[in-house]
Short mmCIF file of N, CA and C in Angstrom, two decimals:
data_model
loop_
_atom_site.label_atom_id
_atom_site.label_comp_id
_atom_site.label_asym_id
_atom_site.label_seq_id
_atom_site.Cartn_x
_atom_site.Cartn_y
_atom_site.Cartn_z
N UNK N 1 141.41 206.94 100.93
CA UNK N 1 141.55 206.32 102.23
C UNK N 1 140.26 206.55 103.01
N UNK N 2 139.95 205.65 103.60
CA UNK N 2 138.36 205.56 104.62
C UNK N 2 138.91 205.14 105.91
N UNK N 3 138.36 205.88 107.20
CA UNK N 3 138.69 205.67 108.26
C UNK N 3 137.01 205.40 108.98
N UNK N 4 137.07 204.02 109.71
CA UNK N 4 135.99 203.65 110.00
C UNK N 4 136.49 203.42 112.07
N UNK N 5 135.31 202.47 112.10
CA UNK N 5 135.31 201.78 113.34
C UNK N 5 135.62 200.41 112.87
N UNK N 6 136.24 199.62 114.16
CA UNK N 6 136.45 198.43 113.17
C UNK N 6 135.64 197.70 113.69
N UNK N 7 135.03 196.47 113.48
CA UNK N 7 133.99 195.71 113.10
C UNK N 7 134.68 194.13 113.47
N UNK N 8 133.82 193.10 114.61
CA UNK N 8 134.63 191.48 114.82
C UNK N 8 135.13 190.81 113.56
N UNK N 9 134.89 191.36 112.28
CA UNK N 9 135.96 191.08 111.01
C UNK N 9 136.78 191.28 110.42
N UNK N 10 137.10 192.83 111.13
CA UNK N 10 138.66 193.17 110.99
C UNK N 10 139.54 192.68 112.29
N UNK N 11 139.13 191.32 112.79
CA UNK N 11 139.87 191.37 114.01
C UNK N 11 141.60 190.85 114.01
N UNK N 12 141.45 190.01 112.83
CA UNK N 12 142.30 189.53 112.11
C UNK N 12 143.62 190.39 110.96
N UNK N 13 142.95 191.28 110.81
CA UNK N 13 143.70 192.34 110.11
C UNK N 13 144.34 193.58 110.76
N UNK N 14 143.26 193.80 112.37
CA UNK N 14 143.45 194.89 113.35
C UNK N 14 144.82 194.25 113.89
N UNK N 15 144.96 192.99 114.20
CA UNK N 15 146.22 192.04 114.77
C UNK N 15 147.52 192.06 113.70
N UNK N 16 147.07 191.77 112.28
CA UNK N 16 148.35 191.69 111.20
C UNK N 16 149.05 193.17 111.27
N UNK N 17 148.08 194.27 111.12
CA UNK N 17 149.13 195.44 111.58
C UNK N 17 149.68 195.72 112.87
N UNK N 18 149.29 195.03 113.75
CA UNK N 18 150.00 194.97 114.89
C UNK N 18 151.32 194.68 115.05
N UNK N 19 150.83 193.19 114.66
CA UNK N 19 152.02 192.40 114.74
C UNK N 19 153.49 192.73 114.26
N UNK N 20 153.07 193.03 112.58
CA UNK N 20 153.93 193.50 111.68
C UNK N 20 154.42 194.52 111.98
N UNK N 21 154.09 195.88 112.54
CA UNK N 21 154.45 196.87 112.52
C UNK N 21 155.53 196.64 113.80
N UNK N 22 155.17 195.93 114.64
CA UNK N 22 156.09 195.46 115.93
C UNK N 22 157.05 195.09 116.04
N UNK N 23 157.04 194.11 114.61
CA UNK N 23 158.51 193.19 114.78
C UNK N 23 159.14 194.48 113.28
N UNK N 24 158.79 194.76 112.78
CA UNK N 24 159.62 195.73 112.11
C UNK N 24 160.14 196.90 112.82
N UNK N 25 159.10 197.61 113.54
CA UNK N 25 160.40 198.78 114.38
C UNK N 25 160.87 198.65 115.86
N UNK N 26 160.58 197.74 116.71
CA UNK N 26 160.62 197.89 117.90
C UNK N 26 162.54 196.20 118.53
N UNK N 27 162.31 195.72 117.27
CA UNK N 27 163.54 194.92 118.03
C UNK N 27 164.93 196.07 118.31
N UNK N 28 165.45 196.61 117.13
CA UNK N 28 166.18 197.42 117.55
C UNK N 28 166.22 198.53 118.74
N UNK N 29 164.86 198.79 119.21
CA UNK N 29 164.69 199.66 120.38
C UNK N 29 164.50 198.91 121.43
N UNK N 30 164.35 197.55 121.41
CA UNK N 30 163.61 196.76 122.91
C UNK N 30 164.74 195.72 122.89
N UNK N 31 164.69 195.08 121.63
CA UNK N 31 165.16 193.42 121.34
C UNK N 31 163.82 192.64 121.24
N UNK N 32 164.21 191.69 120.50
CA UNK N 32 163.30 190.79 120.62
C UNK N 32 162.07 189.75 121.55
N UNK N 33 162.71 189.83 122.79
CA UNK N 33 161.95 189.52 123.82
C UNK N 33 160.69 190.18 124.12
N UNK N 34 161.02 191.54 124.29
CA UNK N 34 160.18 192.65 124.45
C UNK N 34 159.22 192.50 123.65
N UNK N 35 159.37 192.63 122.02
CA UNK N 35 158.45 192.36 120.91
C UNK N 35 157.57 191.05 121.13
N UNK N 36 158.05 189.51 121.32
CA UNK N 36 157.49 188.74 120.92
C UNK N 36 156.39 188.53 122.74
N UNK N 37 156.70 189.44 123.91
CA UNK N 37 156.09 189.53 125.09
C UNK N 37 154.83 190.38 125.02
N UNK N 38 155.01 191.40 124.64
CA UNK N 38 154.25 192.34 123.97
C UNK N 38 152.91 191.99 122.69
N UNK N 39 154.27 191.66 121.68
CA UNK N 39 152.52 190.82 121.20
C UNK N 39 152.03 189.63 121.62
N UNK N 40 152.48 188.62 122.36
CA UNK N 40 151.41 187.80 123.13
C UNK N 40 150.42 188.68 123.94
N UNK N 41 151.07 189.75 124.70
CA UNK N 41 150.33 190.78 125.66
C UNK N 41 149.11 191.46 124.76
N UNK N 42 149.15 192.23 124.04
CA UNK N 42 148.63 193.50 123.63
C UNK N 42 147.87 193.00 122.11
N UNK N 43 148.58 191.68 121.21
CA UNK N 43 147.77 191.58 120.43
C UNK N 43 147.01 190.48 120.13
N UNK N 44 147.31 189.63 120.95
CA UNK N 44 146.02 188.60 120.93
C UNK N 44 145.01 188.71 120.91
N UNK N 45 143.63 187.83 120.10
CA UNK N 45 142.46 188.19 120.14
C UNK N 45 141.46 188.50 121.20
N UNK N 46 141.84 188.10 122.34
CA UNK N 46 141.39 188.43 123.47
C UNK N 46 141.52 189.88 123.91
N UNK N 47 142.75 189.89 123.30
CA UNK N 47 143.51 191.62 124.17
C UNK N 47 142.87 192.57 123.21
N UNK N 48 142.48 192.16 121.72
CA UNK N 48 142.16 193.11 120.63
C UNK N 48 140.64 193.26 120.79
N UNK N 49 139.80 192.00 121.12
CA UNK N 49 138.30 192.35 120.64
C UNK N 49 137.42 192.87 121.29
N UNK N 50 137.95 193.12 122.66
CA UNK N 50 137.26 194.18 123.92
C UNK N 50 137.07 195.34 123.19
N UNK N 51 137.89 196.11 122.55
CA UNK N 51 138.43 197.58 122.45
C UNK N 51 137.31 197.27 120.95
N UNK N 52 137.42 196.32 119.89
CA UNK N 52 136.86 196.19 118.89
C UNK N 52 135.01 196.42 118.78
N UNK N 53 134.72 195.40 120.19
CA UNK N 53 133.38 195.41 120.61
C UNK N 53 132.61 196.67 121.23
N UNK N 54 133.63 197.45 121.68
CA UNK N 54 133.51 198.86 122.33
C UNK N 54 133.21 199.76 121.45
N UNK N 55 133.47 199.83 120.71
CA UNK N 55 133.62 200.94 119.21
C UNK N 55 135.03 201.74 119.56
N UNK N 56 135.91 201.55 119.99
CA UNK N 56 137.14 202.31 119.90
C UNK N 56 138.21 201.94 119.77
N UNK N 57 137.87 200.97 118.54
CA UNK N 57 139.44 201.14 117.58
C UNK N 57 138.67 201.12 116.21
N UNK N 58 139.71 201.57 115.65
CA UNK N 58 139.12 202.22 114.08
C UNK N 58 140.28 201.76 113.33
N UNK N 59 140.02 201.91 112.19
CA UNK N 59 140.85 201.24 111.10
C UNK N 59 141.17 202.18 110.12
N UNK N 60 142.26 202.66 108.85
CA UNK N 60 142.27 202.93 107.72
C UNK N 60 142.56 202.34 106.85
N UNK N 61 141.52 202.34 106.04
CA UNK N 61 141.41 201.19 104.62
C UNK N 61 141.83 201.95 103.33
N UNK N 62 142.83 201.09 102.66
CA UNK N 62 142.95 201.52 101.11
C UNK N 62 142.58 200.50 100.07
N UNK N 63 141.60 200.54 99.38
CA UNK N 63 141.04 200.00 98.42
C UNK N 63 140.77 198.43 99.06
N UNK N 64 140.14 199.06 100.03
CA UNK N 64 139.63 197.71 101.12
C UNK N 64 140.25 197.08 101.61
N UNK N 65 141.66 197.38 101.76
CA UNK N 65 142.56 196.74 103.19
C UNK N 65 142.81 197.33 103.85
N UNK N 66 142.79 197.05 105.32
CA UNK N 66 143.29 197.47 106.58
C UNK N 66 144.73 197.62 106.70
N UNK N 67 145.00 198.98 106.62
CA UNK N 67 146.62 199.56 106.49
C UNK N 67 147.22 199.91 107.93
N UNK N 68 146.25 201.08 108.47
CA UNK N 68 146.01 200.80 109.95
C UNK N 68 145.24 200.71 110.86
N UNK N 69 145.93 200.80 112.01
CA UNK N 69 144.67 200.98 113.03
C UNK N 69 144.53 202.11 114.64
N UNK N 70 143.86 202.10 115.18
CA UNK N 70 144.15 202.56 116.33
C UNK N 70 143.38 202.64 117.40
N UNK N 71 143.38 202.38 118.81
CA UNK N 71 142.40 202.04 119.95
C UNK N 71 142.60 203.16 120.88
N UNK N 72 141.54 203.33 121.49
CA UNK N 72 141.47 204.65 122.72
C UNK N 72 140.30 204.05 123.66
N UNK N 73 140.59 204.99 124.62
CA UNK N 73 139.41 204.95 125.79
C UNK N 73 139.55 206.09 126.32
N UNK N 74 138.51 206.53 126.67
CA UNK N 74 138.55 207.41 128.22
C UNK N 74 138.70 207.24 129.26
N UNK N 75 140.11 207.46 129.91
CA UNK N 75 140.51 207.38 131.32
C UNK N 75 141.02 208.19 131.72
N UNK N 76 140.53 208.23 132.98
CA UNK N 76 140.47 209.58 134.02
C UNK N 76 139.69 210.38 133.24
N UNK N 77 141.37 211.49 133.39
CA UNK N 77 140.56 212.30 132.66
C UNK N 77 140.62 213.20 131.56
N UNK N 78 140.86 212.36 130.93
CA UNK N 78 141.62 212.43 129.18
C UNK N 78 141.30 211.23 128.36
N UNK N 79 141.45 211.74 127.37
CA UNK N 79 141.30 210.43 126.46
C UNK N 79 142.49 209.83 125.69
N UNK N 80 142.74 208.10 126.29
CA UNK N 80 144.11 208.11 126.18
C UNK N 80 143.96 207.20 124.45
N UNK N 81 145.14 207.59 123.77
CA UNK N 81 145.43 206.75 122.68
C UNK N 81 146.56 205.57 123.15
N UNK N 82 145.90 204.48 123.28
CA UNK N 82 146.74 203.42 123.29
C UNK N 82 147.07 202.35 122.46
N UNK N 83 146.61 202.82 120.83
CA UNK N 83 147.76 201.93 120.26
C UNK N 83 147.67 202.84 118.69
N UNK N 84 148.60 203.40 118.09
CA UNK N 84 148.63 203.35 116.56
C UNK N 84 149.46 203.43 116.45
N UNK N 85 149.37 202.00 115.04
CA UNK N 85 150.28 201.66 114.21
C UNK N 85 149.81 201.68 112.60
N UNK N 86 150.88 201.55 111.91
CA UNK N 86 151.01 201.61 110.31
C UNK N 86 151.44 200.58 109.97
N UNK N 87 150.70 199.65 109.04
CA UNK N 87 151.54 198.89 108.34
C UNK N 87 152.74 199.75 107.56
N UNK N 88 154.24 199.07 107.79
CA UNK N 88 155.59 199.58 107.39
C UNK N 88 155.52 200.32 106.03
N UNK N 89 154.95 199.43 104.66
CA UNK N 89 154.78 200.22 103.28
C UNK N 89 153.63 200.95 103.44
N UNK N 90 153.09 201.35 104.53
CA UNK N 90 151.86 202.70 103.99
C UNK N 90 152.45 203.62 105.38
N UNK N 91 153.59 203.43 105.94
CA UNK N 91 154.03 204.61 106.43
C UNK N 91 154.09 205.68 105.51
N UNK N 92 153.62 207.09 106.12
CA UNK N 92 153.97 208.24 105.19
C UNK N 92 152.76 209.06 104.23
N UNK N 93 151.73 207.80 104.53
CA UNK N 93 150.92 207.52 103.52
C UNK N 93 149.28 208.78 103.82
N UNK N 94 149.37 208.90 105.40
CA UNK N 94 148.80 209.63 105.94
C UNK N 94 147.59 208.98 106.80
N UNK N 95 147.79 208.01 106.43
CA UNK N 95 146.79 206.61 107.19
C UNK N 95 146.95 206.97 108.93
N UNK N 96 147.87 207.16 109.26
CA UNK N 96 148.13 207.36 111.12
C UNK N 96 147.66 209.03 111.13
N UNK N 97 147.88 209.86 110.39
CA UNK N 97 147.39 211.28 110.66
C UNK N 97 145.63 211.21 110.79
N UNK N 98 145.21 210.89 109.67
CA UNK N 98 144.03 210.64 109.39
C UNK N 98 143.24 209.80 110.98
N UNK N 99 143.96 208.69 111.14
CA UNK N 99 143.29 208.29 112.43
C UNK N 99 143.08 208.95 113.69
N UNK N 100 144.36 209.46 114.01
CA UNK N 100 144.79 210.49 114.92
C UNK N 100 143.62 211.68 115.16
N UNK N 101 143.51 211.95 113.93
CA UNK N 101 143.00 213.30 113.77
C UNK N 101 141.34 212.80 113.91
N UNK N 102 141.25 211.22 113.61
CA UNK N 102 139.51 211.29 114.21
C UNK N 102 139.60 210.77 116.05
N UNK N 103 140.52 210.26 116.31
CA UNK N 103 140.61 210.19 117.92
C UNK N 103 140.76 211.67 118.55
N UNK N 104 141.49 212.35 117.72
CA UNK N 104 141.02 213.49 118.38
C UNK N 104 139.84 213.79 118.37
N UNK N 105 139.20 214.16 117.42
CA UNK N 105 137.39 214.61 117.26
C UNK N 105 136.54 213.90 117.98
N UNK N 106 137.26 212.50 118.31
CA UNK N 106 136.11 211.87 118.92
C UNK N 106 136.63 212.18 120.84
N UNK N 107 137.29 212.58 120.95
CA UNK N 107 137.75 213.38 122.08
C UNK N 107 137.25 214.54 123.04
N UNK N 108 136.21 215.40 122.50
CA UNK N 108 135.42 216.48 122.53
C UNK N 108 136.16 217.46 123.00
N UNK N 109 136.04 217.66 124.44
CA UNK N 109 136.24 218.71 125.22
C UNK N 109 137.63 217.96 125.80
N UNK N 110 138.00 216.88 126.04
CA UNK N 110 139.09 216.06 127.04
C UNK N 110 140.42 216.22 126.08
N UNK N 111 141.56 216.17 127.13
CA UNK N 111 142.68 216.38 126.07
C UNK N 111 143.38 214.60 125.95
N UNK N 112 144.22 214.37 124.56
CA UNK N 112 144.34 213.20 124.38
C UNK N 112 145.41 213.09 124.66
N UNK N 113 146.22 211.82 125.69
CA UNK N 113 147.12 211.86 125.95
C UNK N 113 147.94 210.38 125.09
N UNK N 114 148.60 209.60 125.26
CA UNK N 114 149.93 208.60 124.32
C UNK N 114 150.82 208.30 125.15
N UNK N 115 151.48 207.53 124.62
CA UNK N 115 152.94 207.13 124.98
C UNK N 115 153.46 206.14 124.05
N UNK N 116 154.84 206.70 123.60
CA UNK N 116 155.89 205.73 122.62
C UNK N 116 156.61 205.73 123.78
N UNK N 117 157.13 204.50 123.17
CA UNK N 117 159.27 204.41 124.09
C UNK N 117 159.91 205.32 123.52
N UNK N 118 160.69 205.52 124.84
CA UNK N 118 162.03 206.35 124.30
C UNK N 118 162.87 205.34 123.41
N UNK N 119 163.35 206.09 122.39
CA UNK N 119 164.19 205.01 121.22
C UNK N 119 163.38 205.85 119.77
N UNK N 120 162.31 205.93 120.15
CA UNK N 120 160.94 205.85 118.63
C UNK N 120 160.96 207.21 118.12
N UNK N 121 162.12 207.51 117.87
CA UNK N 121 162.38 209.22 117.70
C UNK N 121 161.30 209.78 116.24
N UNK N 122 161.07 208.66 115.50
CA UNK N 122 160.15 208.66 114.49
C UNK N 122 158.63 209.18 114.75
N UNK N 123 157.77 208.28 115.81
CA UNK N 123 156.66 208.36 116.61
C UNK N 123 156.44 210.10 117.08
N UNK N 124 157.68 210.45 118.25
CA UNK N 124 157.98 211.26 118.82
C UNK N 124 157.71 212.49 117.63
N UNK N 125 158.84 212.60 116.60
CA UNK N 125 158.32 213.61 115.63
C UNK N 125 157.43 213.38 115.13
N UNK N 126 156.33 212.95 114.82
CA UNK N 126 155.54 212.73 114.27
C UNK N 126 154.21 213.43 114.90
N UNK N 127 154.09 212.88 116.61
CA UNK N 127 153.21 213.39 117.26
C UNK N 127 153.26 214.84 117.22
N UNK N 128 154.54 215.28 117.87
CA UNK N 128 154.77 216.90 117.94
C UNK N 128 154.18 217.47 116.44
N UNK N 129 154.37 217.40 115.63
CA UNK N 129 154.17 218.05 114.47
C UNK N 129 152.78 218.20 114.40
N UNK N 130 151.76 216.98 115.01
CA UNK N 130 150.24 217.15 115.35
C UNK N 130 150.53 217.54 116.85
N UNK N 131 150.59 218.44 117.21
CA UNK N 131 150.38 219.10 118.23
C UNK N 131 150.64 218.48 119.65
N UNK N 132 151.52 217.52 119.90
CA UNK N 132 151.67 216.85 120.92
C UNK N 132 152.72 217.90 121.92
N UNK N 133 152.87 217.23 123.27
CA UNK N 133 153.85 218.08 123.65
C UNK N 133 154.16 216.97 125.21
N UNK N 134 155.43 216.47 124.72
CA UNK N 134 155.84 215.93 126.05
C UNK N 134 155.64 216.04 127.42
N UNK N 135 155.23 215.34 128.11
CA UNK N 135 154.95 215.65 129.46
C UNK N 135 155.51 214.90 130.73
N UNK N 136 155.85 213.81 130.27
CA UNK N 136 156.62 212.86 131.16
C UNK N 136 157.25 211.59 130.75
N UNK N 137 158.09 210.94 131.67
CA UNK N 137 158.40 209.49 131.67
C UNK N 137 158.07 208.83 132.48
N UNK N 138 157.77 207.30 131.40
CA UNK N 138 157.21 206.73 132.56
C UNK N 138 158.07 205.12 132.24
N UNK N 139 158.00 204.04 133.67
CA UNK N 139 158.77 203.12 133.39
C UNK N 139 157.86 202.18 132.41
N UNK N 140 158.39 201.25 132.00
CA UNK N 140 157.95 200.01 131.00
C UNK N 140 157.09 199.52 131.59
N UNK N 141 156.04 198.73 130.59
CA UNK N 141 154.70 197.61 131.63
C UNK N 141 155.77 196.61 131.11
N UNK N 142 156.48 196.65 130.86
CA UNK N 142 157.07 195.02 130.33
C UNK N 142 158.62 195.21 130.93
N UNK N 143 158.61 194.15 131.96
CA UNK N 143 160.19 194.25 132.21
C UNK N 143 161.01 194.10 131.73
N UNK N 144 162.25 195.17 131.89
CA UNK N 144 163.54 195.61 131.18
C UNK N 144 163.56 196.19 130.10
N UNK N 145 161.63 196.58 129.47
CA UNK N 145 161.33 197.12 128.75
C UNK N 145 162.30 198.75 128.60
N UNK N 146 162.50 199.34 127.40
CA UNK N 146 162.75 201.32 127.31
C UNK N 146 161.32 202.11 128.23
N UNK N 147 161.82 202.85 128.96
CA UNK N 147 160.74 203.90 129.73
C UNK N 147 160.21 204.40 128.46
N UNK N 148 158.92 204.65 128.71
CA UNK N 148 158.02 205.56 127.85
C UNK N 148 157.53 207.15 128.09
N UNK N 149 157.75 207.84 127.08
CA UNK N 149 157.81 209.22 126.83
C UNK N 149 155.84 209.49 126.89
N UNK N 150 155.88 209.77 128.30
CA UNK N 150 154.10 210.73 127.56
C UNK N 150 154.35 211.93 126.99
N UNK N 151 153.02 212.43 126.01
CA UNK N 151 152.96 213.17 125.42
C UNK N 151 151.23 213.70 125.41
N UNK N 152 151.13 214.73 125.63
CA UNK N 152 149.30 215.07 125.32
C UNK N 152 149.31 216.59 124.78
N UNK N 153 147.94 216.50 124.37
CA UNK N 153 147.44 217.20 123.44
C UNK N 153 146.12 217.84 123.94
N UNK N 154 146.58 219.15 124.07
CA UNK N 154 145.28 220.08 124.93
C UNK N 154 144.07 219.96 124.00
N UNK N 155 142.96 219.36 124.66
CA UNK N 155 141.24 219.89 124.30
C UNK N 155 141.71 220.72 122.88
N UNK N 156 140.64 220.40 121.92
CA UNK N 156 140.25 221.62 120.75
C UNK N 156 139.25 222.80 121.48
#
């Protein structure tokens, strides 16, 4: 597995794990509305190639496909992770640890903060086990959306 930056040619592949990973776990926690609002919102090429052009979203590749991905910035005053996902068959696979674990590094001194919906009890364990630790709720950007669980992760 290779974890890069992604590049205006994975922009297309940075979106297919989006998408996919969206409508596979999130109808049962949102419904469908939510999902198909959301990815007009968050994964259109417009919404994806800012973060792409920036250098902060990165990809993990297996034998040269884009399995996942994940985008950050620095705001305030932390560095927030705002999106990783897994394509569904390389859950498990270590592709989201691996990313994680370079958003952290690329993090320095700032601590990294997240947010899943409440519902994503999967996400939730997942983070904790890398060192996350709940810190709040917050309401939906998408109306009638599930409130979202922050979670951050003190400075190395």
């Amino acid at each position: 597995m290779r974890v890069r930056e992604a590049t205006a040619e994975d922009l297309d592949a940075v979106i297919h794990v989006g998408v996919t990973t969206w409508r596979a776990t999130y109808p049962p926690i949102t419904g469908e509305a939510y999902v198909e609002e959301g990815i007009a919102k968050w994964w259109a090429p417009d919404a994806v190639l800012p973060g792409i052009r920036a250098g902060t979203v990165l990809v993990a590749e297996v034998d040269d496909q884009v399995v996942a991905m994940a985008s950050y910035s620095v705001f305030e005053d932390h560095l927030m992770l705002w999106k990783l996902y897994v394509l569904p068959d390389s859950q498990g696979s270590g592709a989201g640890s691996a990313l994680l674990s370079e958003v952290i590094a690329r993090a320095g001194d700032l601590p990294v903060r997240l947010t899943h919906l409440v519902g994503n009890d999967r996400a939730h364990a997942v983070y904790e086990r890398l060192g996350f630790v709940e810190s709040a709720t917050v309401p939906s950007p998408i109306d009638d959306g599930p409130e979202e669980i922050v979670m951050e992760r003190a400075a190395d």
